[in-house]
Amino acid sequence: MSGNNYNDSGWEPVTRLGRMVQEGEIEDMETALNSGLPLKEPELVDQLLPGLEDEVLDINMVQRMTDSGRRVKFRCVVAVGNRDGFIGYAEGRDDQVGSAIQKAIGIAKLNMIQVPRGSGSWEDRSDRPHSLTRRTTGKAGSVEVEIIPAPEGLGLAASDTVRHVLELAGIENAWTKSHGNTRTTVNLAKATYNALENASQSRHPQRRPNREEAEVSE
């Protein structure tokens, strides 16, 4: 069991995954994501990823007509990450800006994914995980974002919104292409997150062993 005392914050887990974290059966976020159990408690993420950073990407006022009249709420778009391979994204709505931000941060933690980082550019020979392992695309509304691995030293060739998301995920070098109504920040941010999520869900095909390897394993 790890040395962390998960009861110091008063958090009492109500899910199986939360109890496994509290009891020390799961000690890192990668194991939690690979467990197949859903993330339903933001406190769980706080314990496994201390020092998470959050970035408010957009705040917009949304109006809706109800029987009692016009209601105004604020919609906040937030990304959270540890700048080391983990990123989450969400939108939150509330009557107050601060509450909307906190809602979005809590939901973003539940949408945490692990981004496969590496050195996927043919121009690069670095062993350090500074970019993506392969090209990926994501779409949200009319916006499509493509992220292409770049060699070390290039930096992020991206708009401010895309760059903020990539930095929180720990991507330091990449080319990006955006299509559609890219002035819509919410769709641009979500498309970037979806591209990273698509990259996290992809799997390299297993290499078939050659004859010598097969004979040794028998």
mmCIF file with all atom_site columns, C-alpha atoms in Angstrom:
data_model
loop_
_atom_site.group_PDB
_atom_site.id
_atom_site.type_symbol
_atom_site.label_atom_id
_atom_site.label_alt_id
_atom_site.label_comp_id
_atom_site.label_asym_id
_atom_site.label_entity_id
_atom_site.label_seq_id
_atom_site.pdbx_PDB_ins_code
_atom_site.Cartn_x
_atom_site.Cartn_y
_atom_site.Cartn_z
_atom_site.occupancy
_atom_site.B_iso_or_equiv
_atom_site.pdbx_formal_charge
_atom_site.auth_seq_id
_atom_site.auth_comp_id
_atom_site.auth_asym_id
_atom_site.auth_atom_id
_atom_site.pdbx_PDB_model_num
ATOM 1   C CA . MET A 1 1   ? 0.000   0.000   0.000   1.00 0.00 ? 1   MET A CA 1
ATOM 2   C CA . SER A 1 2   ? 1.267   3.480   -0.837  1.00 0.00 ? 2   SER A CA 1
ATOM 3   C CA . GLY A 1 3   ? 2.175   5.996   1.825   1.00 0.00 ? 3   GLY A CA 1
ATOM 4   C CA . ASN A 1 4   ? -0.660  8.360   0.857   1.00 0.00 ? 4   ASN A CA 1
ATOM 5   C CA . ASN A 1 5   ? -3.455  8.702   3.391   1.00 0.00 ? 5   ASN A CA 1
ATOM 6   C CA . TYR A 1 6   ? -6.503  8.999   1.212   1.00 0.00 ? 6   TYR A CA 1
ATOM 7   C CA . ASN A 1 7   ? -8.782  9.850   4.145   1.00 0.00 ? 7   ASN A CA 1
ATOM 8   C CA . ASP A 1 8   ? -6.971  13.114  4.962   1.00 0.00 ? 8   ASP A CA 1
ATOM 9   C CA . SER A 1 9   ? -9.314  15.028  2.642   1.00 0.00 ? 9   SER A CA 1
ATOM 10  C CA . GLY A 1 10  ? -12.412 13.353  4.047   1.00 0.00 ? 10  GLY A CA 1
ATOM 11  C CA . TRP A 1 11  ? -13.094 11.571  0.763   1.00 0.00 ? 11  TRP A CA 1
ATOM 12  C CA . GLU A 1 12  ? -15.139 8.409   1.173   1.00 0.00 ? 12  GLU A CA 1
ATOM 13  C CA . PRO A 1 13  ? -15.181 6.491   -2.142  1.00 0.00 ? 13  PRO A CA 1
ATOM 14  C CA . VAL A 1 14  ? -18.511 5.111   -3.305  1.00 0.00 ? 14  VAL A CA 1
ATOM 15  C CA . THR A 1 15  ? -17.322 3.185   -6.377  1.00 0.00 ? 15  THR A CA 1
ATOM 16  C CA . ARG A 1 16  ? -15.311 0.004   -6.732  1.00 0.00 ? 16  ARG A CA 1
ATOM 17  C CA . LEU A 1 17  ? -12.483 1.871   -8.466  1.00 0.00 ? 17  LEU A CA 1
ATOM 18  C CA . GLY A 1 18  ? -12.436 4.479   -5.723  1.00 0.00 ? 18  GLY A CA 1
ATOM 19  C CA . ARG A 1 19  ? -12.174 1.826   -3.031  1.00 0.00 ? 19  ARG A CA 1
ATOM 20  C CA . MET A 1 20  ? -9.347  0.115   -4.917  1.00 0.00 ? 20  MET A CA 1
ATOM 21  C CA . VAL A 1 21  ? -7.463  3.413   -4.970  1.00 0.00 ? 21  VAL A CA 1
ATOM 22  C CA . GLN A 1 22  ? -8.125  4.050   -1.293  1.00 0.00 ? 22  GLN A CA 1
ATOM 23  C CA . GLU A 1 23  ? -6.950  0.568   -0.347  1.00 0.00 ? 23  GLU A CA 1
ATOM 24  C CA . GLY A 1 24  ? -3.769  0.917   -2.390  1.00 0.00 ? 24  GLY A CA 1
ATOM 25  C CA . GLU A 1 25  ? -4.630  -1.725  -4.995  1.00 0.00 ? 25  GLU A CA 1
ATOM 26  C CA . ILE A 1 26  ? -4.321  0.938   -7.704  1.00 0.00 ? 26  ILE A CA 1
ATOM 27  C CA . GLU A 1 27  ? -1.586  3.540   -7.288  1.00 0.00 ? 27  GLU A CA 1
ATOM 28  C CA . ASP A 1 28  ? -1.373  5.310   -10.656 1.00 0.00 ? 28  ASP A CA 1
ATOM 29  C CA . MET A 1 29  ? -3.748  6.733   -13.239 1.00 0.00 ? 29  MET A CA 1
ATOM 30  C CA . GLU A 1 30  ? -2.564  4.473   -16.055 1.00 0.00 ? 30  GLU A CA 1
ATOM 31  C CA . THR A 1 31  ? -3.595  1.406   -14.062 1.00 0.00 ? 31  THR A CA 1
ATOM 32  C CA . ALA A 1 32  ? -6.922  3.024   -13.192 1.00 0.00 ? 32  ALA A CA 1
ATOM 33  C CA . LEU A 1 33  ? -7.698  3.770   -16.845 1.00 0.00 ? 33  LEU A CA 1
ATOM 34  C CA . ASN A 1 34  ? -6.681  0.265   -17.922 1.00 0.00 ? 34  ASN A CA 1
ATOM 35  C CA . SER A 1 35  ? -8.818  -1.365  -15.215 1.00 0.00 ? 35  SER A CA 1
ATOM 36  C CA . GLY A 1 36  ? -11.947 -1.111  -17.359 1.00 0.00 ? 36  GLY A CA 1
ATOM 37  C CA . LEU A 1 37  ? -13.803 0.528   -14.463 1.00 0.00 ? 37  LEU A CA 1
ATOM 38  C CA . PRO A 1 38  ? -15.407 3.935   -15.096 1.00 0.00 ? 38  PRO A CA 1
ATOM 39  C CA . LEU A 1 39  ? -14.091 7.131   -13.509 1.00 0.00 ? 39  LEU A CA 1
ATOM 40  C CA . LYS A 1 40  ? -16.981 8.533   -11.496 1.00 0.00 ? 40  LYS A CA 1
ATOM 41  C CA . GLU A 1 41  ? -15.227 10.377  -8.670  1.00 0.00 ? 41  GLU A CA 1
ATOM 42  C CA . PRO A 1 42  ? -13.087 13.499  -9.280  1.00 0.00 ? 42  PRO A CA 1
ATOM 43  C CA . GLU A 1 43  ? -11.385 12.950  -5.911  1.00 0.00 ? 43  GLU A CA 1
ATOM 44  C CA . LEU A 1 44  ? -9.940  9.716   -7.260  1.00 0.00 ? 44  LEU A CA 1
ATOM 45  C CA . VAL A 1 45  ? -8.166  11.662  -9.999  1.00 0.00 ? 45  VAL A CA 1
ATOM 46  C CA . ASP A 1 46  ? -6.893  14.186  -7.455  1.00 0.00 ? 46  ASP A CA 1
ATOM 47  C CA . GLN A 1 47  ? -5.269  11.360  -5.493  1.00 0.00 ? 47  GLN A CA 1
ATOM 48  C CA . LEU A 1 48  ? -3.635  9.679   -8.493  1.00 0.00 ? 48  LEU A CA 1
ATOM 49  C CA . LEU A 1 49  ? -2.627  12.872  -10.322 1.00 0.00 ? 49  LEU A CA 1
ATOM 50  C CA . PRO A 1 50  ? -1.639  15.456  -7.714  1.00 0.00 ? 50  PRO A CA 1
ATOM 51  C CA . GLY A 1 51  ? -0.769  18.874  -9.057  1.00 0.00 ? 51  GLY A CA 1
ATOM 52  C CA . LEU A 1 52  ? -3.175  18.837  -11.984 1.00 0.00 ? 52  LEU A CA 1
ATOM 53  C CA . GLU A 1 53  ? -3.344  22.122  -13.890 1.00 0.00 ? 53  GLU A CA 1
ATOM 54  C CA . ASP A 1 54  ? -6.522  23.551  -15.369 1.00 0.00 ? 54  ASP A CA 1
ATOM 55  C CA . GLU A 1 55  ? -7.019  26.023  -18.201 1.00 0.00 ? 55  GLU A CA 1
ATOM 56  C CA . VAL A 1 56  ? -10.251 27.924  -18.876 1.00 0.00 ? 56  VAL A CA 1
ATOM 57  C CA . LEU A 1 57  ? -10.435 27.987  -22.666 1.00 0.00 ? 57  LEU A CA 1
ATOM 58  C CA . ASP A 1 58  ? -13.702 29.850  -23.123 1.00 0.00 ? 58  ASP A CA 1
ATOM 59  C CA . ILE A 1 59  ? -16.509 31.514  -21.140 1.00 0.00 ? 59  ILE A CA 1
ATOM 60  C CA . ASN A 1 60  ? -19.763 32.276  -22.884 1.00 0.00 ? 60  ASN A CA 1
ATOM 61  C CA . MET A 1 61  ? -23.181 33.480  -21.774 1.00 0.00 ? 61  MET A CA 1
ATOM 62  C CA . VAL A 1 62  ? -26.076 31.236  -22.807 1.00 0.00 ? 62  VAL A CA 1
ATOM 63  C CA . GLN A 1 63  ? -29.701 32.375  -22.751 1.00 0.00 ? 63  GLN A CA 1
ATOM 64  C CA . ARG A 1 64  ? -32.736 30.112  -22.663 1.00 0.00 ? 64  ARG A CA 1
ATOM 65  C CA . MET A 1 65  ? -36.461 30.913  -22.600 1.00 0.00 ? 65  MET A CA 1
ATOM 66  C CA . THR A 1 66  ? -38.524 29.137  -19.945 1.00 0.00 ? 66  THR A CA 1
ATOM 67  C CA . ASP A 1 67  ? -42.110 29.471  -18.680 1.00 0.00 ? 67  ASP A CA 1
ATOM 68  C CA . SER A 1 68  ? -40.853 31.839  -16.007 1.00 0.00 ? 68  SER A CA 1
ATOM 69  C CA . GLY A 1 69  ? -38.974 34.012  -18.488 1.00 0.00 ? 69  GLY A CA 1
ATOM 70  C CA . ARG A 1 70  ? -35.481 34.308  -19.882 1.00 0.00 ? 70  ARG A CA 1
ATOM 71  C CA . ARG A 1 71  ? -32.767 32.435  -17.985 1.00 0.00 ? 71  ARG A CA 1
ATOM 72  C CA . VAL A 1 72  ? -29.103 33.261  -18.352 1.00 0.00 ? 72  VAL A CA 1
ATOM 73  C CA . LYS A 1 73  ? -26.311 30.798  -17.651 1.00 0.00 ? 73  LYS A CA 1
ATOM 74  C CA . PHE A 1 74  ? -22.586 30.767  -18.231 1.00 0.00 ? 74  PHE A CA 1
ATOM 75  C CA . ARG A 1 75  ? -20.914 28.010  -20.223 1.00 0.00 ? 75  ARG A CA 1
ATOM 76  C CA . CYS A 1 76  ? -17.256 27.402  -19.436 1.00 0.00 ? 76  CYS A CA 1
ATOM 77  C CA . VAL A 1 77  ? -14.892 25.227  -21.447 1.00 0.00 ? 77  VAL A CA 1
ATOM 78  C CA . VAL A 1 78  ? -12.041 23.763  -19.406 1.00 0.00 ? 78  VAL A CA 1
ATOM 79  C CA . ALA A 1 79  ? -9.099  21.437  -19.963 1.00 0.00 ? 79  ALA A CA 1
ATOM 80  C CA . VAL A 1 80  ? -7.120  19.804  -17.149 1.00 0.00 ? 80  VAL A CA 1
ATOM 81  C CA . GLY A 1 81  ? -3.797  18.000  -17.440 1.00 0.00 ? 81  GLY A CA 1
ATOM 82  C CA . ASN A 1 82  ? -0.522  17.184  -15.733 1.00 0.00 ? 82  ASN A CA 1
ATOM 83  C CA . ARG A 1 83  ? 1.709   18.093  -18.708 1.00 0.00 ? 83  ARG A CA 1
ATOM 84  C CA . ASP A 1 84  ? 2.941   14.514  -18.638 1.00 0.00 ? 84  ASP A CA 1
ATOM 85  C CA . GLY A 1 85  ? 0.575   12.458  -20.797 1.00 0.00 ? 85  GLY A CA 1
ATOM 86  C CA . PHE A 1 86  ? -2.802  12.921  -19.095 1.00 0.00 ? 86  PHE A CA 1
ATOM 87  C CA . ILE A 1 87  ? -5.537  15.294  -20.281 1.00 0.00 ? 87  ILE A CA 1
ATOM 88  C CA . GLY A 1 88  ? -9.229  15.848  -19.602 1.00 0.00 ? 88  GLY A CA 1
ATOM 89  C CA . TYR A 1 89  ? -11.807 18.159  -21.172 1.00 0.00 ? 89  TYR A CA 1
ATOM 90  C CA . ALA A 1 90  ? -15.343 19.277  -20.327 1.00 0.00 ? 90  ALA A CA 1
ATOM 91  C CA . GLU A 1 91  ? -17.944 22.026  -20.461 1.00 0.00 ? 91  GLU A CA 1
ATOM 92  C CA . GLY A 1 92  ? -19.833 23.272  -17.425 1.00 0.00 ? 92  GLY A CA 1
ATOM 93  C CA . ARG A 1 93  ? -22.906 25.490  -17.050 1.00 0.00 ? 93  ARG A CA 1
ATOM 94  C CA . ASP A 1 94  ? -24.189 27.431  -14.070 1.00 0.00 ? 94  ASP A CA 1
ATOM 95  C CA . ASP A 1 95  ? -25.747 30.727  -13.071 1.00 0.00 ? 95  ASP A CA 1
ATOM 96  C CA . GLN A 1 96  ? -22.370 31.913  -11.765 1.00 0.00 ? 96  GLN A CA 1
ATOM 97  C CA . VAL A 1 97  ? -19.082 31.893  -13.658 1.00 0.00 ? 97  VAL A CA 1
ATOM 98  C CA . GLY A 1 98  ? -17.087 30.430  -10.748 1.00 0.00 ? 98  GLY A CA 1
ATOM 99  C CA . SER A 1 99  ? -19.552 27.586  -10.236 1.00 0.00 ? 99  SER A CA 1
ATOM 100 C CA . ALA A 1 100 ? -19.568 26.829  -13.965 1.00 0.00 ? 100 ALA A CA 1
ATOM 101 C CA . ILE A 1 101 ? -15.763 26.620  -13.965 1.00 0.00 ? 101 ILE A CA 1
ATOM 102 C CA . GLN A 1 102 ? -15.727 24.279  -10.961 1.00 0.00 ? 102 GLN A CA 1
ATOM 103 C CA . LYS A 1 103 ? -18.367 22.060  -12.575 1.00 0.00 ? 103 LYS A CA 1
ATOM 104 C CA . ALA A 1 104 ? -16.351 21.882  -15.777 1.00 0.00 ? 104 ALA A CA 1
ATOM 105 C CA . ILE A 1 105 ? -13.146 21.033  -13.898 1.00 0.00 ? 105 ILE A CA 1
ATOM 106 C CA . GLY A 1 106 ? -14.884 18.220  -12.018 1.00 0.00 ? 106 GLY A CA 1
ATOM 107 C CA . ILE A 1 107 ? -16.331 16.738  -15.223 1.00 0.00 ? 107 ILE A CA 1
ATOM 108 C CA . ALA A 1 108 ? -13.008 17.134  -17.058 1.00 0.00 ? 108 ALA A CA 1
ATOM 109 C CA . LYS A 1 109 ? -11.303 14.992  -14.413 1.00 0.00 ? 109 LYS A CA 1
ATOM 110 C CA . LEU A 1 110 ? -13.820 12.236  -15.145 1.00 0.00 ? 110 LEU A CA 1
ATOM 111 C CA . ASN A 1 111 ? -12.959 12.503  -18.851 1.00 0.00 ? 111 ASN A CA 1
ATOM 112 C CA . MET A 1 112 ? -9.257  11.892  -18.222 1.00 0.00 ? 112 MET A CA 1
ATOM 113 C CA . ILE A 1 113 ? -7.347  10.021  -20.924 1.00 0.00 ? 113 ILE A CA 1
ATOM 114 C CA . GLN A 1 114 ? -3.728  8.993   -21.383 1.00 0.00 ? 114 GLN A CA 1
ATOM 115 C CA . VAL A 1 115 ? -2.079  10.303  -24.527 1.00 0.00 ? 115 VAL A CA 1
ATOM 116 C CA . PRO A 1 116 ? 0.460   7.993   -26.210 1.00 0.00 ? 116 PRO A CA 1
ATOM 117 C CA . ARG A 1 117 ? 3.544   10.179  -26.451 1.00 0.00 ? 117 ARG A CA 1
ATOM 118 C CA . GLY A 1 118 ? 6.721   9.411   -28.281 1.00 0.00 ? 118 GLY A CA 1
ATOM 119 C CA . SER A 1 119 ? 8.751   10.531  -31.265 1.00 0.00 ? 119 SER A CA 1
ATOM 120 C CA . GLY A 1 120 ? 6.582   9.751   -34.267 1.00 0.00 ? 120 GLY A CA 1
ATOM 121 C CA . SER A 1 121 ? 8.195   12.041  -36.826 1.00 0.00 ? 121 SER A CA 1
ATOM 122 C CA . TRP A 1 122 ? 10.372  10.462  -39.491 1.00 0.00 ? 122 TRP A CA 1
ATOM 123 C CA . GLU A 1 123 ? 12.660  13.506  -39.171 1.00 0.00 ? 123 GLU A CA 1
ATOM 124 C CA . ASP A 1 124 ? 13.334  12.824  -35.506 1.00 0.00 ? 124 ASP A CA 1
ATOM 125 C CA . ARG A 1 125 ? 15.566  10.316  -33.733 1.00 0.00 ? 125 ARG A CA 1
ATOM 126 C CA . SER A 1 126 ? 14.863  11.411  -30.169 1.00 0.00 ? 126 SER A CA 1
ATOM 127 C CA . ASP A 1 127 ? 14.171  8.814   -27.493 1.00 0.00 ? 127 ASP A CA 1
ATOM 128 C CA . ARG A 1 128 ? 12.327  11.361  -25.346 1.00 0.00 ? 128 ARG A CA 1
ATOM 129 C CA . PRO A 1 129 ? 8.488   11.339  -25.441 1.00 0.00 ? 129 PRO A CA 1
ATOM 130 C CA . HIS A 1 130 ? 7.919   14.890  -26.646 1.00 0.00 ? 130 HIS A CA 1
ATOM 131 C CA . SER A 1 131 ? 5.334   14.422  -29.414 1.00 0.00 ? 131 SER A CA 1
ATOM 132 C CA . LEU A 1 132 ? 2.709   11.933  -30.552 1.00 0.00 ? 132 LEU A CA 1
ATOM 133 C CA . THR A 1 133 ? 3.538   8.465   -31.818 1.00 0.00 ? 133 THR A CA 1
ATOM 134 C CA . ARG A 1 134 ? 1.385   8.880   -34.927 1.00 0.00 ? 134 ARG A CA 1
ATOM 135 C CA . ARG A 1 135 ? -0.858  11.272  -36.814 1.00 0.00 ? 135 ARG A CA 1
ATOM 136 C CA . THR A 1 136 ? -4.377  11.667  -35.452 1.00 0.00 ? 136 THR A CA 1
ATOM 137 C CA . THR A 1 137 ? -7.540  13.635  -36.203 1.00 0.00 ? 137 THR A CA 1
ATOM 138 C CA . GLY A 1 138 ? -10.592 14.683  -34.227 1.00 0.00 ? 138 GLY A CA 1
ATOM 139 C CA . LYS A 1 139 ? -13.864 16.365  -35.062 1.00 0.00 ? 139 LYS A CA 1
ATOM 140 C CA . ALA A 1 140 ? -16.472 18.418  -33.187 1.00 0.00 ? 140 ALA A CA 1
ATOM 141 C CA . GLY A 1 141 ? -19.307 20.117  -35.033 1.00 0.00 ? 141 GLY A CA 1
ATOM 142 C CA . SER A 1 142 ? -17.919 21.598  -38.233 1.00 0.00 ? 142 SER A CA 1
ATOM 143 C CA . VAL A 1 143 ? -14.358 21.732  -36.887 1.00 0.00 ? 143 VAL A CA 1
ATOM 144 C CA . GLU A 1 144 ? -11.746 19.090  -37.653 1.00 0.00 ? 144 GLU A CA 1
ATOM 145 C CA . VAL A 1 145 ? -8.278  19.142  -36.117 1.00 0.00 ? 145 VAL A CA 1
ATOM 146 C CA . GLU A 1 146 ? -5.338  17.099  -37.347 1.00 0.00 ? 146 GLU A CA 1
ATOM 147 C CA . ILE A 1 147 ? -2.241  16.659  -35.178 1.00 0.00 ? 147 ILE A CA 1
ATOM 148 C CA . ILE A 1 148 ? 0.989   15.518  -36.825 1.00 0.00 ? 148 ILE A CA 1
ATOM 149 C CA . PRO A 1 149 ? 4.134   14.406  -34.925 1.00 0.00 ? 149 PRO A CA 1
ATOM 150 C CA . ALA A 1 150 ? 7.007   16.862  -35.328 1.00 0.00 ? 150 ALA A CA 1
ATOM 151 C CA . PRO A 1 151 ? 10.746  16.630  -34.588 1.00 0.00 ? 151 PRO A CA 1
ATOM 152 C CA . GLU A 1 152 ? 12.125  17.932  -31.315 1.00 0.00 ? 152 GLU A CA 1
ATOM 153 C CA . GLY A 1 153 ? 12.816  21.651  -31.351 1.00 0.00 ? 153 GLY A CA 1
ATOM 154 C CA . LEU A 1 154 ? 9.974   22.644  -33.673 1.00 0.00 ? 154 LEU A CA 1
ATOM 155 C CA . GLY A 1 155 ? 7.529   23.552  -30.905 1.00 0.00 ? 155 GLY A CA 1
ATOM 156 C CA . LEU A 1 156 ? 3.773   23.645  -31.378 1.00 0.00 ? 156 LEU A CA 1
ATOM 157 C CA . ALA A 1 157 ? 2.600   25.006  -34.707 1.00 0.00 ? 157 ALA A CA 1
ATOM 158 C CA . ALA A 1 158 ? -0.958  25.576  -33.520 1.00 0.00 ? 158 ALA A CA 1
ATOM 159 C CA . SER A 1 159 ? -3.524  28.208  -32.605 1.00 0.00 ? 159 SER A CA 1
ATOM 160 C CA . ASP A 1 160 ? -3.772  29.352  -28.985 1.00 0.00 ? 160 ASP A CA 1
ATOM 161 C CA . THR A 1 161 ? -6.692  27.041  -28.111 1.00 0.00 ? 161 THR A CA 1
ATOM 162 C CA . VAL A 1 162 ? -5.117  23.948  -29.656 1.00 0.00 ? 162 VAL A CA 1
ATOM 163 C CA . ARG A 1 163 ? -1.745  24.789  -28.122 1.00 0.00 ? 163 ARG A CA 1
ATOM 164 C CA . HIS A 1 164 ? -3.191  25.098  -24.601 1.00 0.00 ? 164 HIS A CA 1
ATOM 165 C CA . VAL A 1 165 ? -4.739  21.611  -24.839 1.00 0.00 ? 165 VAL A CA 1
ATOM 166 C CA . LEU A 1 166 ? -1.595  20.035  -26.262 1.00 0.00 ? 166 LEU A CA 1
ATOM 167 C CA . GLU A 1 167 ? 0.635   21.648  -23.626 1.00 0.00 ? 167 GLU A CA 1
ATOM 168 C CA . LEU A 1 168 ? -1.533  20.326  -20.802 1.00 0.00 ? 168 LEU A CA 1
ATOM 169 C CA . ALA A 1 169 ? -1.240  16.856  -22.358 1.00 0.00 ? 169 ALA A CA 1
ATOM 170 C CA . GLY A 1 170 ? 2.560   17.085  -22.447 1.00 0.00 ? 170 GLY A CA 1
ATOM 171 C CA . ILE A 1 171 ? 2.874   17.445  -26.237 1.00 0.00 ? 171 ILE A CA 1
ATOM 172 C CA . GLU A 1 172 ? 5.789   19.788  -26.912 1.00 0.00 ? 172 GLU A CA 1
ATOM 173 C CA . ASN A 1 173 ? 6.298   19.437  -30.673 1.00 0.00 ? 173 ASN A CA 1
ATOM 174 C CA . ALA A 1 174 ? 3.592   19.013  -33.331 1.00 0.00 ? 174 ALA A CA 1
ATOM 175 C CA . TRP A 1 175 ? 2.193   20.361  -36.542 1.00 0.00 ? 175 TRP A CA 1
ATOM 176 C CA . THR A 1 176 ? -1.556  20.963  -36.577 1.00 0.00 ? 176 THR A CA 1
ATOM 177 C CA . LYS A 1 177 ? -4.183  21.618  -39.213 1.00 0.00 ? 177 LYS A CA 1
ATOM 178 C CA . SER A 1 178 ? -7.669  22.956  -38.505 1.00 0.00 ? 178 SER A CA 1
ATOM 179 C CA . HIS A 1 179 ? -10.667 23.038  -40.799 1.00 0.00 ? 179 HIS A CA 1
ATOM 180 C CA . GLY A 1 180 ? -14.197 24.401  -40.417 1.00 0.00 ? 180 GLY A CA 1
ATOM 181 C CA . ASN A 1 181 ? -15.451 27.234  -38.221 1.00 0.00 ? 181 ASN A CA 1
ATOM 182 C CA . THR A 1 182 ? -12.342 27.431  -36.065 1.00 0.00 ? 182 THR A CA 1
ATOM 183 C CA . ARG A 1 183 ? -13.513 30.677  -34.432 1.00 0.00 ? 183 ARG A CA 1
ATOM 184 C CA . THR A 1 184 ? -15.861 28.550  -32.322 1.00 0.00 ? 184 THR A CA 1
ATOM 185 C CA . THR A 1 185 ? -13.541 27.888  -29.393 1.00 0.00 ? 185 THR A CA 1
ATOM 186 C CA . VAL A 1 186 ? -15.678 25.144  -27.856 1.00 0.00 ? 186 VAL A CA 1
ATOM 187 C CA . ASN A 1 187 ? -15.620 23.033  -31.025 1.00 0.00 ? 187 ASN A CA 1
ATOM 188 C CA . LEU A 1 188 ? -11.934 23.718  -31.660 1.00 0.00 ? 188 LEU A CA 1
ATOM 189 C CA . ALA A 1 189 ? -10.983 22.636  -28.140 1.00 0.00 ? 189 ALA A CA 1
ATOM 190 C CA . LYS A 1 190 ? -13.239 19.591  -28.238 1.00 0.00 ? 190 LYS A CA 1
ATOM 191 C CA . ALA A 1 191 ? -11.925 18.520  -31.654 1.00 0.00 ? 191 ALA A CA 1
ATOM 192 C CA . THR A 1 192 ? -8.369  18.721  -30.293 1.00 0.00 ? 192 THR A CA 1
ATOM 193 C CA . TYR A 1 193 ? -9.310  16.609  -27.290 1.00 0.00 ? 193 TYR A CA 1
ATOM 194 C CA . ASN A 1 194 ? -11.123 14.128  -29.546 1.00 0.00 ? 194 ASN A CA 1
ATOM 195 C CA . ALA A 1 195 ? -7.994  13.835  -31.684 1.00 0.00 ? 195 ALA A CA 1
ATOM 196 C CA . LEU A 1 196 ? -5.932  12.976  -28.598 1.00 0.00 ? 196 LEU A CA 1
ATOM 197 C CA . GLU A 1 197 ? -8.616  10.527  -27.461 1.00 0.00 ? 197 GLU A CA 1
ATOM 198 C CA . ASN A 1 198 ? -8.543  8.830   -30.877 1.00 0.00 ? 198 ASN A CA 1
ATOM 199 C CA . ALA A 1 199 ? -4.778  8.525   -30.547 1.00 0.00 ? 199 ALA A CA 1
ATOM 200 C CA . SER A 1 200 ? -5.157  6.965   -27.089 1.00 0.00 ? 200 SER A CA 1
ATOM 201 C CA . GLN A 1 201 ? -7.602  4.367   -28.408 1.00 0.00 ? 201 GLN A CA 1
ATOM 202 C CA . SER A 1 202 ? -5.428  3.284   -31.332 1.00 0.00 ? 202 SER A CA 1
ATOM 203 C CA . ARG A 1 203 ? -3.246  0.251   -30.940 1.00 0.00 ? 203 ARG A CA 1
ATOM 204 C CA . HIS A 1 204 ? -0.143  -0.806  -32.821 1.00 0.00 ? 204 HIS A CA 1
ATOM 205 C CA . PRO A 1 205 ? -0.637  -4.173  -34.561 1.00 0.00 ? 205 PRO A CA 1
ATOM 206 C CA . GLN A 1 206 ? 1.296   -6.939  -32.909 1.00 0.00 ? 206 GLN A CA 1
ATOM 207 C CA . ARG A 1 207 ? 4.386   -7.994  -34.818 1.00 0.00 ? 207 ARG A CA 1
ATOM 208 C CA . ARG A 1 208 ? 4.333   -11.617 -35.910 1.00 0.00 ? 208 ARG A CA 1
ATOM 209 C CA . PRO A 1 209 ? 7.405   -13.423 -34.475 1.00 0.00 ? 209 PRO A CA 1
ATOM 210 C CA . ASN A 1 210 ? 9.916   -14.790 -36.971 1.00 0.00 ? 210 ASN A CA 1
ATOM 211 C CA . ARG A 1 211 ? 10.812  -18.468 -37.120 1.00 0.00 ? 211 ARG A CA 1
ATOM 212 C CA . GLU A 1 212 ? 13.818  -18.186 -34.752 1.00 0.00 ? 212 GLU A CA 1
ATOM 213 C CA . GLU A 1 213 ? 11.738  -16.346 -32.113 1.00 0.00 ? 213 GLU A CA 1
ATOM 214 C CA . ALA A 1 214 ? 8.933   -18.882 -32.421 1.00 0.00 ? 214 ALA A CA 1
ATOM 215 C CA . GLU A 1 215 ? 11.338  -21.796 -31.913 1.00 0.00 ? 215 GLU A CA 1
ATOM 216 C CA . VAL A 1 216 ? 12.834  -20.180 -28.788 1.00 0.00 ? 216 VAL A CA 1
ATOM 217 C CA . SER A 1 217 ? 9.409   -19.575 -27.242 1.00 0.00 ? 217 SER A CA 1
ATOM 218 C CA . GLU A 1 218 ? 8.307   -23.201 -27.749 1.00 0.00 ? 218 GLU A CA 1
#
